[in-house]
Amino acid sequence: MSVLPIVLWPDPRLAETCAPITDITPEIEQLAADMLETMYAAPGRGLAGPQVGAMQRIFVMDAGWKEGESDPIVCLNPMLQEVSEERVTNAEGCLSIPGVKPDISRPAQVQMVWTGLNGGRFVQSFEGFAAACVQHELDHLDGIVTFDHLGADERATLIGEYTAQ
Ligand code: ZN
């Protein structure tokens, strides 16, 4: 396994829609392993394909590992099946936008379906931090970053802070 370089905003790859994964090849298995290692090294709780320049619908996540509750998942072609009407706001960091943690409002609970590395179909409900994390990573597969959830003024302010670093 190897730690991959992380793509930083405003790299245009972070604004692209990713392609579905049609075959679980050895290259995809290697990519998933490298993405997990890259995520832990960063350190982060989630990492999506475009963040390492892989323009495919894959993300890795381990929402609780920093609290000692490690549960890594590799999600291929993930999709939301259900979202709650209830919304919550979390401060969301992003490994591609270091130092910026805007408050983002999202559905509080979601149910996601995805394909695992073994080709199996998984369905799981997420709430709390994990719900925000899966939605954040899904966004990356559609070329959406945290800035895109903000109003024009807040977006301009935070982009100013980011580029001033
Ligand atoms: Zn991110």
PDB file of C-alpha atoms and ligand atoms in Angstrom:
ATOM      1  CA  MET A   1       0.000   0.000   0.000  1.00  0.00           C
ATOM      2  CA  SER A   2       1.086   3.551  -0.443  1.00  0.00           C
ATOM      3  CA  VAL A   3       0.045   6.991   0.661  1.00  0.00           C
ATOM      4  CA  LEU A   4      -1.201   8.980  -2.313  1.00  0.00           C
ATOM      5  CA  PRO A   5      -0.872  12.748  -2.773  1.00  0.00           C
ATOM      6  CA  ILE A   6      -4.127  14.540  -1.922  1.00  0.00           C
ATOM      7  CA  VAL A   7      -5.637  16.844  -4.538  1.00  0.00           C
ATOM      8  CA  LEU A   8      -6.248  20.318  -3.088  1.00  0.00           C
ATOM      9  CA  TRP A   9      -9.029  22.760  -3.949  1.00  0.00           C
ATOM     10  CA  PRO A  10      -9.350  24.529  -6.409  1.00  0.00           C
ATOM     11  CA  ASP A  11      -7.976  21.687  -8.548  1.00  0.00           C
ATOM     12  CA  PRO A  12     -10.560  21.252 -11.358  1.00  0.00           C
ATOM     13  CA  ARG A  13     -10.782  17.496 -10.716  1.00  0.00           C
ATOM     14  CA  LEU A  14     -12.695  18.322  -7.521  1.00  0.00           C
ATOM     15  CA  ALA A  15     -15.454  19.843  -9.670  1.00  0.00           C
ATOM     16  CA  GLU A  16     -15.941  16.853 -11.993  1.00  0.00           C
ATOM     17  CA  THR A  17     -18.554  14.111 -11.920  1.00  0.00           C
ATOM     18  CA  CYS A  18     -16.981  10.676 -11.505  1.00  0.00           C
ATOM     19  CA  ALA A  19     -17.638   7.623 -13.658  1.00  0.00           C
ATOM     20  CA  PRO A  20     -19.344   4.476 -12.326  1.00  0.00           C
ATOM     21  CA  ILE A  21     -17.116   1.498 -11.560  1.00  0.00           C
ATOM     22  CA  THR A  22     -18.105  -1.380 -13.824  1.00  0.00           C
ATOM     23  CA  ASP A  23     -15.517  -4.004 -12.830  1.00  0.00           C
ATOM     24  CA  ILE A  24     -13.789  -4.654  -9.531  1.00  0.00           C
ATOM     25  CA  THR A  25     -10.308  -5.076 -10.944  1.00  0.00           C
ATOM     26  CA  PRO A  26      -7.028  -5.555  -9.037  1.00  0.00           C
ATOM     27  CA  GLU A  27      -6.412  -1.865  -9.787  1.00  0.00           C
ATOM     28  CA  ILE A  28      -9.600  -0.907  -7.952  1.00  0.00           C
ATOM     29  CA  GLU A  29      -8.626  -3.139  -5.009  1.00  0.00           C
ATOM     30  CA  GLN A  30      -5.207  -1.465  -4.915  1.00  0.00           C
ATOM     31  CA  LEU A  31      -6.784   1.980  -5.160  1.00  0.00           C
ATOM     32  CA  ALA A  32      -9.094   1.207  -2.220  1.00  0.00           C
ATOM     33  CA  ALA A  33      -6.184  -0.010  -0.079  1.00  0.00           C
ATOM     34  CA  ASP A  34      -4.124   3.054  -0.962  1.00  0.00           C
ATOM     35  CA  MET A  35      -7.068   5.368  -0.265  1.00  0.00           C
ATOM     36  CA  LEU A  36      -7.561   3.876   3.206  1.00  0.00           C
ATOM     37  CA  GLU A  37      -3.868   4.272   3.983  1.00  0.00           C
ATOM     38  CA  THR A  38      -3.928   7.838   2.654  1.00  0.00           C
ATOM     39  CA  MET A  39      -7.020   8.654   4.749  1.00  0.00           C
ATOM     40  CA  TYR A  40      -5.466   7.346   7.975  1.00  0.00           C
ATOM     41  CA  ALA A  41      -2.161   9.086   7.276  1.00  0.00           C
ATOM     42  CA  ALA A  42      -3.803  12.457   6.562  1.00  0.00           C
ATOM     43  CA  PRO A  43      -5.401  11.899   9.178  1.00  0.00           C
ATOM     44  CA  GLY A  44      -9.019  11.932   8.064  1.00  0.00           C
ATOM     45  CA  ARG A  45     -12.294  10.039   8.386  1.00  0.00           C
ATOM     46  CA  GLY A  46     -13.288   9.894   4.736  1.00  0.00           C
ATOM     47  CA  LEU A  47     -11.653  10.167   1.329  1.00  0.00           C
ATOM     48  CA  ALA A  48     -13.211  10.125  -2.135  1.00  0.00           C
ATOM     49  CA  GLY A  49     -11.666   9.123  -5.468  1.00  0.00           C
ATOM     50  CA  PRO A  50     -11.231  12.620  -6.932  1.00  0.00           C
ATOM     51  CA  GLN A  51      -9.253  13.634  -3.842  1.00  0.00           C
ATOM     52  CA  VAL A  52      -6.477  11.335  -5.047  1.00  0.00           C
ATOM     53  CA  GLY A  53      -7.107  12.016  -8.723  1.00  0.00           C
ATOM     54  CA  ALA A  54      -9.131   8.822  -9.328  1.00  0.00           C
ATOM     55  CA  MET A  55     -12.206   9.988 -11.219  1.00  0.00           C
ATOM     56  CA  GLN A  56     -14.320   6.977 -10.299  1.00  0.00           C
ATOM     57  CA  ARG A  57     -17.251   6.479  -7.953  1.00  0.00           C
ATOM     58  CA  ILE A  58     -15.393   5.203  -4.909  1.00  0.00           C
ATOM     59  CA  PHE A  59     -14.914   6.492  -1.402  1.00  0.00           C
ATOM     60  CA  VAL A  60     -13.501   5.116   1.813  1.00  0.00           C
ATOM     61  CA  MET A  61     -14.671   6.038   5.279  1.00  0.00           C
ATOM     62  CA  ASP A  62     -13.952   5.211   8.895  1.00  0.00           C
ATOM     63  CA  ALA A  63     -16.060   7.641  10.899  1.00  0.00           C
ATOM     64  CA  GLY A  64     -15.039   6.584  14.410  1.00  0.00           C
ATOM     65  CA  TRP A  65     -11.435   5.439  14.217  1.00  0.00           C
ATOM     66  CA  LYS A  66     -10.096   8.496  16.004  1.00  0.00           C
ATOM     67  CA  GLU A  67     -12.299   7.557  18.977  1.00  0.00           C
ATOM     68  CA  GLY A  68     -11.106   3.939  18.908  1.00  0.00           C
ATOM     69  CA  GLU A  69     -14.197   2.646  17.089  1.00  0.00           C
ATOM     70  CA  SER A  70     -12.665   1.654  13.783  1.00  0.00           C
ATOM     71  CA  ASP A  71     -15.093   0.431  11.117  1.00  0.00           C
ATOM     72  CA  PRO A  72     -13.565   1.016   7.691  1.00  0.00           C
ATOM     73  CA  ILE A  73     -15.814   0.755   4.658  1.00  0.00           C
ATOM     74  CA  VAL A  74     -15.047   0.922   0.945  1.00  0.00           C
ATOM     75  CA  CYS A  75     -18.030   2.137  -1.080  1.00  0.00           C
ATOM     76  CA  LEU A  76     -18.245   1.590  -4.834  1.00  0.00           C
ATOM     77  CA  ASN A  77     -21.031   3.299  -6.771  1.00  0.00           C
ATOM     78  CA  PRO A  78     -22.743   4.558  -3.582  1.00  0.00           C
ATOM     79  CA  MET A  79     -26.238   6.061  -3.745  1.00  0.00           C
ATOM     80  CA  LEU A  80     -28.605   7.474  -1.161  1.00  0.00           C
ATOM     81  CA  GLN A  81     -31.880   5.567  -0.899  1.00  0.00           C
ATOM     82  CA  GLU A  82     -33.574   7.578   1.818  1.00  0.00           C
ATOM     83  CA  VAL A  83     -32.901  10.857   3.548  1.00  0.00           C
ATOM     84  CA  SER A  84     -34.618  12.226   6.642  1.00  0.00           C
ATOM     85  CA  GLU A  85     -36.574  15.450   6.659  1.00  0.00           C
ATOM     86  CA  GLU A  86     -34.797  16.387   9.874  1.00  0.00           C
ATOM     87  CA  ARG A  87     -31.622  18.297   9.204  1.00  0.00           C
ATOM     88  CA  VAL A  88     -28.567  18.973  11.332  1.00  0.00           C
ATOM     89  CA  THR A  89     -25.634  21.303  10.986  1.00  0.00           C
ATOM     90  CA  ASN A  90     -22.058  20.112  11.417  1.00  0.00           C
ATOM     91  CA  ALA A  91     -18.723  21.850  10.976  1.00  0.00           C
ATOM     92  CA  GLU A  92     -17.218  19.890   8.072  1.00  0.00           C
ATOM     93  CA  GLY A  93     -13.529  19.682   7.368  1.00  0.00           C
ATOM     94  CA  CYS A  94     -12.169  18.354   4.082  1.00  0.00           C
ATOM     95  CA  LEU A  95      -8.729  16.930   3.374  1.00  0.00           C
ATOM     96  CA  SER A  96      -8.774  18.825   0.064  1.00  0.00           C
ATOM     97  CA  ILE A  97      -9.533  22.163   1.783  1.00  0.00           C
ATOM     98  CA  PRO A  98      -7.265  22.085   4.840  1.00  0.00           C
ATOM     99  CA  GLY A  99      -7.931  24.589   7.599  1.00  0.00           C
ATOM    100  CA  VAL A 100     -11.516  25.391   6.573  1.00  0.00           C
ATOM    101  CA  LYS A 101     -14.503  23.931   8.470  1.00  0.00           C
ATOM    102  CA  PRO A 102     -17.747  25.584   7.387  1.00  0.00           C
ATOM    103  CA  ASP A 103     -21.070  24.765   9.021  1.00  0.00           C
ATOM    104  CA  ILE A 104     -23.085  22.646   6.570  1.00  0.00           C
ATOM    105  CA  SER A 105     -26.773  21.716   6.964  1.00  0.00           C
ATOM    106  CA  ARG A 106     -27.700  18.226   5.761  1.00  0.00           C
ATOM    107  CA  PRO A 107     -30.315  15.520   6.400  1.00  0.00           C
ATOM    108  CA  ALA A 108     -29.708  14.015   9.848  1.00  0.00           C
ATOM    109  CA  GLN A 109     -30.177  10.384   8.774  1.00  0.00           C
ATOM    110  CA  VAL A 110     -29.569   8.719   5.444  1.00  0.00           C
ATOM    111  CA  GLN A 111     -29.746   5.215   4.056  1.00  0.00           C
ATOM    112  CA  MET A 112     -27.070   4.401   1.518  1.00  0.00           C
ATOM    113  CA  VAL A 113     -26.656   1.484  -0.860  1.00  0.00           C
ATOM    114  CA  TRP A 114     -23.300   0.591  -2.367  1.00  0.00           C
ATOM    115  CA  THR A 115     -21.198  -2.210  -3.802  1.00  0.00           C
ATOM    116  CA  GLY A 116     -18.380  -3.564  -1.652  1.00  0.00           C
ATOM    117  CA  LEU A 117     -14.970  -4.699  -2.839  1.00  0.00           C
ATOM    118  CA  ASN A 118     -16.250  -8.300  -2.777  1.00  0.00           C
ATOM    119  CA  GLY A 119     -18.970  -7.358  -5.253  1.00  0.00           C
ATOM    120  CA  GLY A 120     -21.703  -7.629  -2.620  1.00  0.00           C
ATOM    121  CA  ARG A 121     -24.492  -5.102  -2.238  1.00  0.00           C
ATOM    122  CA  PHE A 122     -24.628  -3.262   1.066  1.00  0.00           C
ATOM    123  CA  VAL A 123     -27.427  -1.189   2.552  1.00  0.00           C
ATOM    124  CA  GLN A 124     -26.846   0.716   5.772  1.00  0.00           C
ATOM    125  CA  SER A 125     -28.395   3.592   7.672  1.00  0.00           C
ATOM    126  CA  PHE A 126     -26.173   6.334   9.015  1.00  0.00           C
ATOM    127  CA  GLU A 127     -26.808   9.039  11.570  1.00  0.00           C
ATOM    128  CA  GLY A 128     -24.798  11.570  13.511  1.00  0.00           C
ATOM    129  CA  PHE A 129     -21.312  12.333  12.241  1.00  0.00           C
ATOM    130  CA  ALA A 130     -21.299   9.298   9.921  1.00  0.00           C
ATOM    131  CA  ALA A 131     -24.393  10.600   8.093  1.00  0.00           C
ATOM    132  CA  ALA A 132     -22.659  13.896   7.361  1.00  0.00           C
ATOM    133  CA  CYS A 133     -19.510  12.043   6.337  1.00  0.00           C
ATOM    134  CA  VAL A 134     -21.177   9.799   3.744  1.00  0.00           C
ATOM    135  CA  GLN A 135     -23.014  12.780   2.243  1.00  0.00           C
ATOM    136  CA  HIS A 136     -19.769  14.765   2.115  1.00  0.00           C
ATOM    137  CA  GLU A 137     -17.973  11.919   0.329  1.00  0.00           C
ATOM    138  CA  LEU A 138     -20.895  11.342  -2.061  1.00  0.00           C
ATOM    139  CA  ASP A 139     -20.736  15.041  -2.930  1.00  0.00           C
ATOM    140  CA  HIS A 140     -17.130  14.615  -4.039  1.00  0.00           C
ATOM    141  CA  LEU A 141     -18.219  11.990  -6.597  1.00  0.00           C
ATOM    142  CA  ASP A 142     -20.508  14.610  -8.138  1.00  0.00           C
ATOM    143  CA  GLY A 143     -17.948  17.403  -8.138  1.00  0.00           C
ATOM    144  CA  ILE A 144     -19.388  19.152  -5.066  1.00  0.00           C
ATOM    145  CA  VAL A 145     -17.287  20.491  -2.189  1.00  0.00           C
ATOM    146  CA  THR A 146     -18.263  22.185   1.080  1.00  0.00           C
ATOM    147  CA  PHE A 147     -17.937  25.655  -0.465  1.00  0.00           C
ATOM    148  CA  ASP A 148     -20.757  24.766  -2.868  1.00  0.00           C
ATOM    149  CA  HIS A 149     -23.218  24.474   0.052  1.00  0.00           C
ATOM    150  CA  LEU A 150     -22.634  28.057   1.208  1.00  0.00           C
ATOM    151  CA  GLY A 151     -24.275  31.331   0.350  1.00  0.00           C
ATOM    152  CA  ALA A 152     -22.283  33.725  -1.805  1.00  0.00           C
ATOM    153  CA  ASP A 153     -21.054  35.917   1.062  1.00  0.00           C
ATOM    154  CA  GLU A 154     -19.930  33.101   3.331  1.00  0.00           C
ATOM    155  CA  ARG A 155     -18.368  31.305   0.389  1.00  0.00           C
ATOM    156  CA  ALA A 156     -16.353  34.375  -0.574  1.00  0.00           C
ATOM    157  CA  THR A 157     -15.231  34.933   3.019  1.00  0.00           C
ATOM    158  CA  LEU A 158     -14.067  31.351   3.507  1.00  0.00           C
ATOM    159  CA  ILE A 159     -12.357  31.158   0.131  1.00  0.00           C
ATOM    160  CA  GLY A 160     -10.539  34.360   1.086  1.00  0.00           C
ATOM    161  CA  GLU A 161      -9.382  32.777   4.346  1.00  0.00           C
ATOM    162  CA  TYR A 162      -8.340  29.594   2.553  1.00  0.00           C
ATOM    163  CA  THR A 163      -6.271  31.243  -0.147  1.00  0.00           C
ATOM    164  CA  ALA A 164      -4.678  33.565   2.419  1.00  0.00           C
ATOM    165  CA  GLN A 165      -3.036  30.615   4.194  1.00  0.00           C
TER     166      GLN A 165
HETATM  167 ZN    ZN B   1     -13.943  16.447   1.366  1.00  0.00          ZN
END
